[in-house]
Amino acid sequence: MYTSLNRVLKKADELNMAVGAFNTHSLEMLPAIISAAKEQGTPVIIQTSVGTANYVGHRNLVSVCESMSDQAGIDVVLHLDHAKEYQDIKEAIDAGYSSVMFDGSSLPLKENILKTQQIIEYAKKHDVSVEAELGIVGGTEDGVAASEAEVKYTDPEEAVTFVQKTGIDALAVAIGTNHGQYKSKTNINFERLKEIKEAVDLPLVIHGGTGVKDEDVRKVIDLGIRKFNVGTELLVTWTKKSKELFGHTSENASLRNNVVPCIEAVNEVVQGKIKLFKNLN
Ligand SMILES: [Zn+2]
């Protein structure tokens, strides 16, 4: 069913696994992600940036997630990724998004708390889950950018205050991952993740999941990561495939010929990620 982040993360916690949160950049990428989750038999989180939501249309995204979750018989969450403005979050909630992220990570702690509290108040009235971020994740992805000087690991003590004062549903942590990193893999600060996990009792979220080594996925899940964001790898897969296809498909052939193989390629990548996120023995 079409559901909230809260519900799927609670189930994931009971099973010591993570739920994949995959960024779609167009309406065409959506079926690839949901069909992969159906084949793997797991819940899935579809994420969009504010930019993608404006481009595709919030209501269109909600409708497709609702209908595909019914058809597939799996839990689907539609989540707004990295929103910094109250208005953008309100628009997504009003259109039917079931989850939002407020990213106040660049603000001083007190301001981040104040703004997150405002979001929580509106979201809870609509039964919508809220993810927030503490610390600063590095890199650039679809308009979200932090320079190397800005990168800051999440402080466990600040996390305790932040979680207590806001009542958020999930916390995005900065532990060494970077947005948009796909040509290399990152070194995760496991010790910091452990300290955060011991300090706060709520589902933790990893951003920049493309740059996480396969062998580290299990370790971070065992340390409390319940939502695993993957964006860049899907984007790169789609673009590489479509470059190849558009290069040789005749110009009057159905567009299907250029799109369906991209869907299949993304589906395969998503299934590979979900298999890791299940954290099987
Ligand atoms: Zn992110």
Short mmCIF file of C-alpha atoms and ligand atoms in Angstrom, two decimals:
data_model
loop_
_atom_site.label_atom_id
_atom_site.label_comp_id
_atom_site.label_asym_id
_atom_site.label_seq_id
_atom_site.Cartn_x
_atom_site.Cartn_y
_atom_site.Cartn_z
CA MET A 1 0.00 0.00 0.00
CA TYR A 2 0.92 3.65 -0.28
CA THR A 3 2.21 4.41 3.18
CA SER A 4 4.39 6.59 5.41
CA LEU A 5 8.11 6.41 6.09
CA ASN A 6 7.40 5.77 9.74
CA ARG A 7 5.68 2.49 9.06
CA VAL A 8 8.26 1.03 6.70
CA LEU A 9 11.20 2.03 8.89
CA LYS A 10 9.58 0.47 11.94
CA LYS A 11 9.25 -2.82 10.08
CA ALA A 12 12.84 -2.53 8.84
CA ASP A 13 14.04 -1.98 12.38
CA GLU A 14 12.30 -5.12 13.59
CA LEU A 15 14.12 -7.09 10.88
CA ASN A 16 17.51 -5.32 11.17
CA MET A 17 17.46 -4.26 7.51
CA ALA A 18 17.36 -0.99 5.58
CA VAL A 19 14.78 0.23 3.10
CA GLY A 20 16.16 1.54 -0.18
CA ALA A 21 15.30 5.16 -0.97
CA PHE A 22 15.86 5.74 -4.66
CA ASN A 23 15.81 9.11 -6.38
CA THR A 24 13.73 9.30 -9.51
CA HIS A 25 14.39 12.12 -11.96
CA SER A 26 11.44 11.54 -14.25
CA LEU A 27 8.13 9.72 -14.39
CA GLU A 28 9.78 7.07 -16.58
CA MET A 29 12.27 6.05 -13.89
CA LEU A 30 9.54 5.27 -11.37
CA PRO A 31 8.39 1.89 -12.75
CA ALA A 32 11.99 0.66 -12.79
CA ILE A 33 12.30 1.23 -9.05
CA ILE A 34 8.90 -0.06 -7.98
CA SER A 35 9.11 -3.18 -10.16
CA ALA A 36 12.54 -3.97 -8.68
CA ALA A 37 11.13 -3.73 -5.14
CA LYS A 38 8.22 -5.94 -6.17
CA GLU A 39 10.61 -8.58 -7.49
CA GLN A 40 12.60 -8.42 -4.25
CA GLY A 41 9.45 -8.39 -2.11
CA THR A 42 10.42 -5.36 -0.02
CA PRO A 43 8.99 -1.92 0.73
CA VAL A 44 10.54 0.94 -1.22
CA ILE A 45 10.94 4.69 -0.87
CA ILE A 46 10.68 6.84 -3.97
CA GLN A 47 12.42 10.19 -3.50
CA THR A 48 12.32 13.32 -5.57
CA SER A 49 14.11 16.61 -5.28
CA VAL A 50 11.98 19.75 -5.24
CA GLY A 51 13.16 20.27 -8.83
CA THR A 52 11.89 16.90 -10.03
CA ALA A 53 8.60 17.36 -8.17
CA ASN A 54 8.05 20.68 -9.93
CA TYR A 55 9.02 19.23 -13.29
CA VAL A 56 6.90 16.05 -13.19
CA GLY A 57 4.09 17.49 -11.05
CA HIS A 58 3.54 16.54 -7.41
CA ARG A 59 0.08 15.07 -8.00
CA ASN A 60 1.33 12.98 -10.92
CA LEU A 61 4.04 11.45 -8.77
CA VAL A 62 1.59 10.73 -5.94
CA SER A 63 -0.91 9.11 -8.33
CA VAL A 64 1.66 6.82 -9.92
CA CYS A 65 3.06 5.75 -6.54
CA GLU A 66 -0.44 5.03 -5.27
CA SER A 67 -1.51 3.01 -8.28
CA MET A 68 1.76 1.10 -8.63
CA SER A 69 1.87 0.19 -4.95
CA ASP A 70 -1.65 -1.25 -5.27
CA GLN A 71 -0.75 -3.19 -8.40
CA ALA A 72 2.53 -4.47 -7.04
CA GLY A 73 1.18 -5.26 -3.58
CA ILE A 74 4.15 -3.67 -1.82
CA ASP A 75 4.58 -0.71 0.52
CA VAL A 76 5.62 2.45 -1.34
CA VAL A 77 6.56 5.75 0.31
CA LEU A 78 6.86 8.98 -1.66
CA HIS A 79 9.45 11.22 -0.02
CA LEU A 80 10.57 14.78 -0.74
CA ASP A 81 14.38 14.84 -0.53
CA HIS A 82 16.42 17.79 0.83
CA ALA A 83 13.77 20.50 0.98
CA LYS A 84 14.98 23.71 2.58
CA GLU A 85 11.86 25.85 2.31
CA TYR A 86 8.65 25.49 4.32
CA GLN A 87 6.59 26.32 1.21
CA ASP A 88 8.12 23.46 -0.81
CA ILE A 89 7.36 21.03 1.99
CA LYS A 90 3.81 22.31 2.38
CA GLU A 91 3.20 21.94 -1.35
CA ALA A 92 4.39 18.31 -1.31
CA ILE A 93 2.32 17.44 1.76
CA ASP A 94 -0.79 19.10 0.31
CA ALA A 95 -0.35 17.09 -2.90
CA GLY A 96 -0.16 13.80 -0.98
CA TYR A 97 3.55 13.02 -0.41
CA SER A 98 3.73 10.64 2.54
CA SER A 99 7.14 11.75 3.79
CA VAL A 100 9.42 14.80 3.64
CA MET A 101 12.96 15.72 4.52
CA PHE A 102 13.68 19.12 5.94
CA ASP A 103 17.34 19.90 5.45
CA GLY A 104 18.38 22.58 7.91
CA SER A 105 21.86 21.08 8.23
CA SER A 106 23.63 24.27 7.21
CA LEU A 107 21.87 26.29 9.94
CA PRO A 108 23.05 26.74 13.54
CA LEU A 109 21.56 24.03 15.79
CA LYS A 110 18.94 26.25 17.40
CA GLU A 111 17.65 27.52 14.06
CA ASN A 112 17.60 24.00 12.65
CA ILE A 113 15.50 22.96 15.66
CA LEU A 114 13.07 25.89 15.29
CA LYS A 115 12.50 25.33 11.58
CA THR A 116 12.22 21.55 11.96
CA GLN A 117 9.59 22.05 14.70
CA GLN A 118 7.49 24.12 12.28
CA ILE A 119 7.69 21.39 9.65
CA ILE A 120 6.82 18.69 12.20
CA GLU A 121 3.73 20.60 13.26
CA TYR A 122 2.36 20.77 9.73
CA ALA A 123 3.44 17.24 8.75
CA LYS A 124 1.95 15.53 11.80
CA LYS A 125 -1.46 17.09 11.09
CA HIS A 126 -1.35 15.25 7.77
CA ASP A 127 0.13 11.98 9.02
CA VAL A 128 3.33 12.64 7.07
CA SER A 129 6.75 11.49 8.31
CA VAL A 130 9.70 13.86 8.67
CA GLU A 131 13.39 13.19 8.18
CA ALA A 132 15.91 15.87 9.19
CA GLU A 133 19.68 16.19 8.99
CA LEU A 134 22.36 17.03 11.48
CA GLY A 135 25.96 17.49 10.42
CA ILE A 136 26.77 18.18 6.79
CA VAL A 137 27.06 15.48 4.10
CA GLY A 138 29.63 16.39 1.44
CA GLY A 139 29.39 16.54 -2.35
CA THR A 140 26.83 17.73 -4.88
CA GLU A 141 23.61 16.17 -6.11
CA ASP A 142 20.75 17.79 -8.01
CA GLY A 143 21.26 21.25 -6.55
CA VAL A 144 22.33 20.05 -3.09
CA ALA A 145 25.95 21.05 -2.52
CA ALA A 146 28.47 21.30 0.30
CA SER A 147 32.10 22.25 -0.14
CA GLU A 148 34.82 20.23 1.55
CA ALA A 149 35.24 22.95 4.17
CA GLU A 150 31.55 22.71 5.11
CA VAL A 151 31.47 18.94 5.66
CA LYS A 152 30.86 18.17 9.31
CA TYR A 153 30.25 14.83 11.03
CA THR A 154 27.07 14.55 13.07
CA ASP A 155 27.70 15.33 16.74
CA PRO A 156 26.05 12.67 18.97
CA GLU A 157 25.31 15.14 21.79
CA GLU A 158 23.68 17.58 19.41
CA ALA A 159 21.71 14.67 17.98
CA VAL A 160 20.20 13.91 21.41
CA THR A 161 19.03 17.52 21.84
CA PHE A 162 17.80 17.74 18.26
CA VAL A 163 15.76 14.53 18.39
CA GLN A 164 14.25 15.37 21.79
CA LYS A 165 13.25 18.90 20.80
CA THR A 166 11.81 18.08 17.38
CA GLY A 167 10.25 14.59 17.50
CA ILE A 168 11.45 13.72 13.99
CA ASP A 169 10.90 10.23 12.56
CA ALA A 170 14.35 9.66 11.05
CA LEU A 171 17.75 11.33 11.27
CA ALA A 172 20.13 11.75 8.35
CA VAL A 173 23.70 11.44 9.58
CA ALA A 174 27.00 12.72 8.21
CA ILE A 175 29.54 9.94 8.73
CA GLY A 176 31.81 10.29 5.70
CA THR A 177 29.52 9.75 2.70
CA ASN A 178 29.25 12.28 -0.12
CA HIS A 179 26.41 13.19 -2.46
CA GLY A 180 27.11 12.39 -6.09
CA GLN A 181 30.19 10.24 -5.42
CA TYR A 182 30.22 7.43 -7.98
CA LYS A 183 33.73 7.16 -9.39
CA SER A 184 35.23 6.10 -6.09
CA LYS A 185 34.08 4.69 -2.74
CA THR A 186 34.18 6.42 0.61
CA ASN A 187 35.65 5.59 4.02
CA ILE A 188 32.88 5.55 6.60
CA ASN A 189 33.42 6.66 10.18
CA PHE A 190 31.86 3.59 11.86
CA GLU A 191 32.91 4.74 15.30
CA ARG A 192 30.90 7.95 14.90
CA LEU A 193 27.88 6.04 13.63
CA LYS A 194 28.08 3.76 16.67
CA GLU A 195 28.18 6.77 19.01
CA ILE A 196 25.15 8.33 17.31
CA LYS A 197 23.23 5.05 17.48
CA GLU A 198 23.98 4.72 21.19
CA ALA A 199 22.91 8.32 21.82
CA VAL A 200 19.58 8.37 19.97
CA ASP A 201 16.92 5.75 19.51
CA LEU A 202 15.42 6.35 16.08
CA PRO A 203 15.98 5.16 12.50
CA LEU A 204 19.14 6.61 10.94
CA VAL A 205 19.51 7.55 7.28
CA ILE A 206 22.58 7.41 5.07
CA HIS A 207 22.88 9.85 2.16
CA GLY A 208 25.26 9.42 -0.78
CA GLY A 209 24.70 5.64 -0.73
CA THR A 210 26.22 5.17 -4.20
CA GLY A 211 29.66 5.79 -2.69
CA VAL A 212 29.29 3.12 0.02
CA LYS A 213 31.32 -0.07 -0.52
CA ASP A 214 29.16 -3.21 -0.80
CA GLU A 215 31.01 -4.79 2.12
CA ASP A 216 30.21 -1.76 4.32
CA VAL A 217 26.45 -1.95 3.75
CA ARG A 218 25.96 -4.72 6.31
CA LYS A 219 28.12 -2.91 8.87
CA VAL A 220 26.14 0.34 8.70
CA ILE A 221 22.81 -1.50 8.85
CA ASP A 222 23.98 -3.39 11.93
CA LEU A 223 24.79 0.06 13.38
CA GLY A 224 21.26 1.37 12.89
CA ILE A 225 20.96 2.64 9.30
CA ARG A 226 17.35 1.99 8.24
CA LYS A 227 16.96 4.22 5.16
CA PHE A 228 19.60 3.96 2.47
CA ASN A 229 19.60 6.73 -0.13
CA VAL A 230 20.80 5.91 -3.63
CA GLY A 231 20.53 8.44 -6.43
CA THR A 232 23.61 8.94 -8.54
CA GLU A 233 24.13 5.31 -9.51
CA LEU A 234 20.64 5.13 -11.05
CA LEU A 235 21.11 8.40 -12.87
CA VAL A 236 24.47 7.30 -14.30
CA THR A 237 23.03 3.92 -15.34
CA TRP A 238 20.08 5.54 -17.12
CA THR A 239 22.17 8.17 -18.89
CA LYS A 240 24.88 5.77 -20.06
CA LYS A 241 22.28 3.39 -21.47
CA SER A 242 20.26 6.09 -23.17
CA LYS A 243 23.37 7.61 -24.80
CA GLU A 244 24.09 4.23 -26.33
CA LEU A 245 20.48 3.77 -27.50
CA PHE A 246 19.83 7.25 -28.85
CA GLY A 247 23.09 6.87 -30.78
CA HIS A 248 21.76 4.10 -32.99
CA THR A 249 17.93 4.02 -32.82
CA SER A 250 16.31 5.44 -35.93
CA GLU A 251 14.71 8.79 -35.28
CA ASN A 252 11.20 7.74 -36.26
CA ALA A 253 11.16 4.58 -34.09
CA SER A 254 8.95 4.57 -30.99
CA LEU A 255 10.60 6.23 -28.01
CA ARG A 256 9.92 3.00 -26.17
CA ASN A 257 13.00 1.61 -27.85
CA ASN A 258 15.13 4.18 -26.05
CA VAL A 259 13.35 4.08 -22.72
CA VAL A 260 12.53 0.45 -21.92
CA PRO A 261 16.16 -0.77 -21.90
CA CYS A 262 17.00 2.08 -19.49
CA ILE A 263 14.17 0.97 -17.21
CA GLU A 264 15.55 -2.57 -17.31
CA ALA A 265 19.08 -1.42 -16.54
CA VAL A 266 17.94 0.68 -13.56
CA ASN A 267 15.72 -2.16 -12.35
CA GLU A 268 18.76 -4.41 -12.22
CA VAL A 269 20.82 -1.91 -10.22
CA VAL A 270 17.97 -1.31 -7.77
CA GLN A 271 17.47 -5.04 -7.24
CA GLY A 272 21.19 -5.43 -6.50
CA LYS A 273 20.99 -2.67 -3.89
CA ILE A 274 17.83 -4.07 -2.28
CA LYS A 275 19.47 -7.49 -1.95
CA LEU A 276 22.26 -5.87 0.07
CA PHE A 277 19.83 -3.77 2.13
CA LYS A 278 17.91 -6.88 3.21
CA ASN A 279 21.01 -7.73 5.24
CA LEU A 280 20.54 -11.50 4.89
CA ASN A 281 23.01 -13.92 6.42
ZN ZN B 1 21.05 13.63 0.52
#
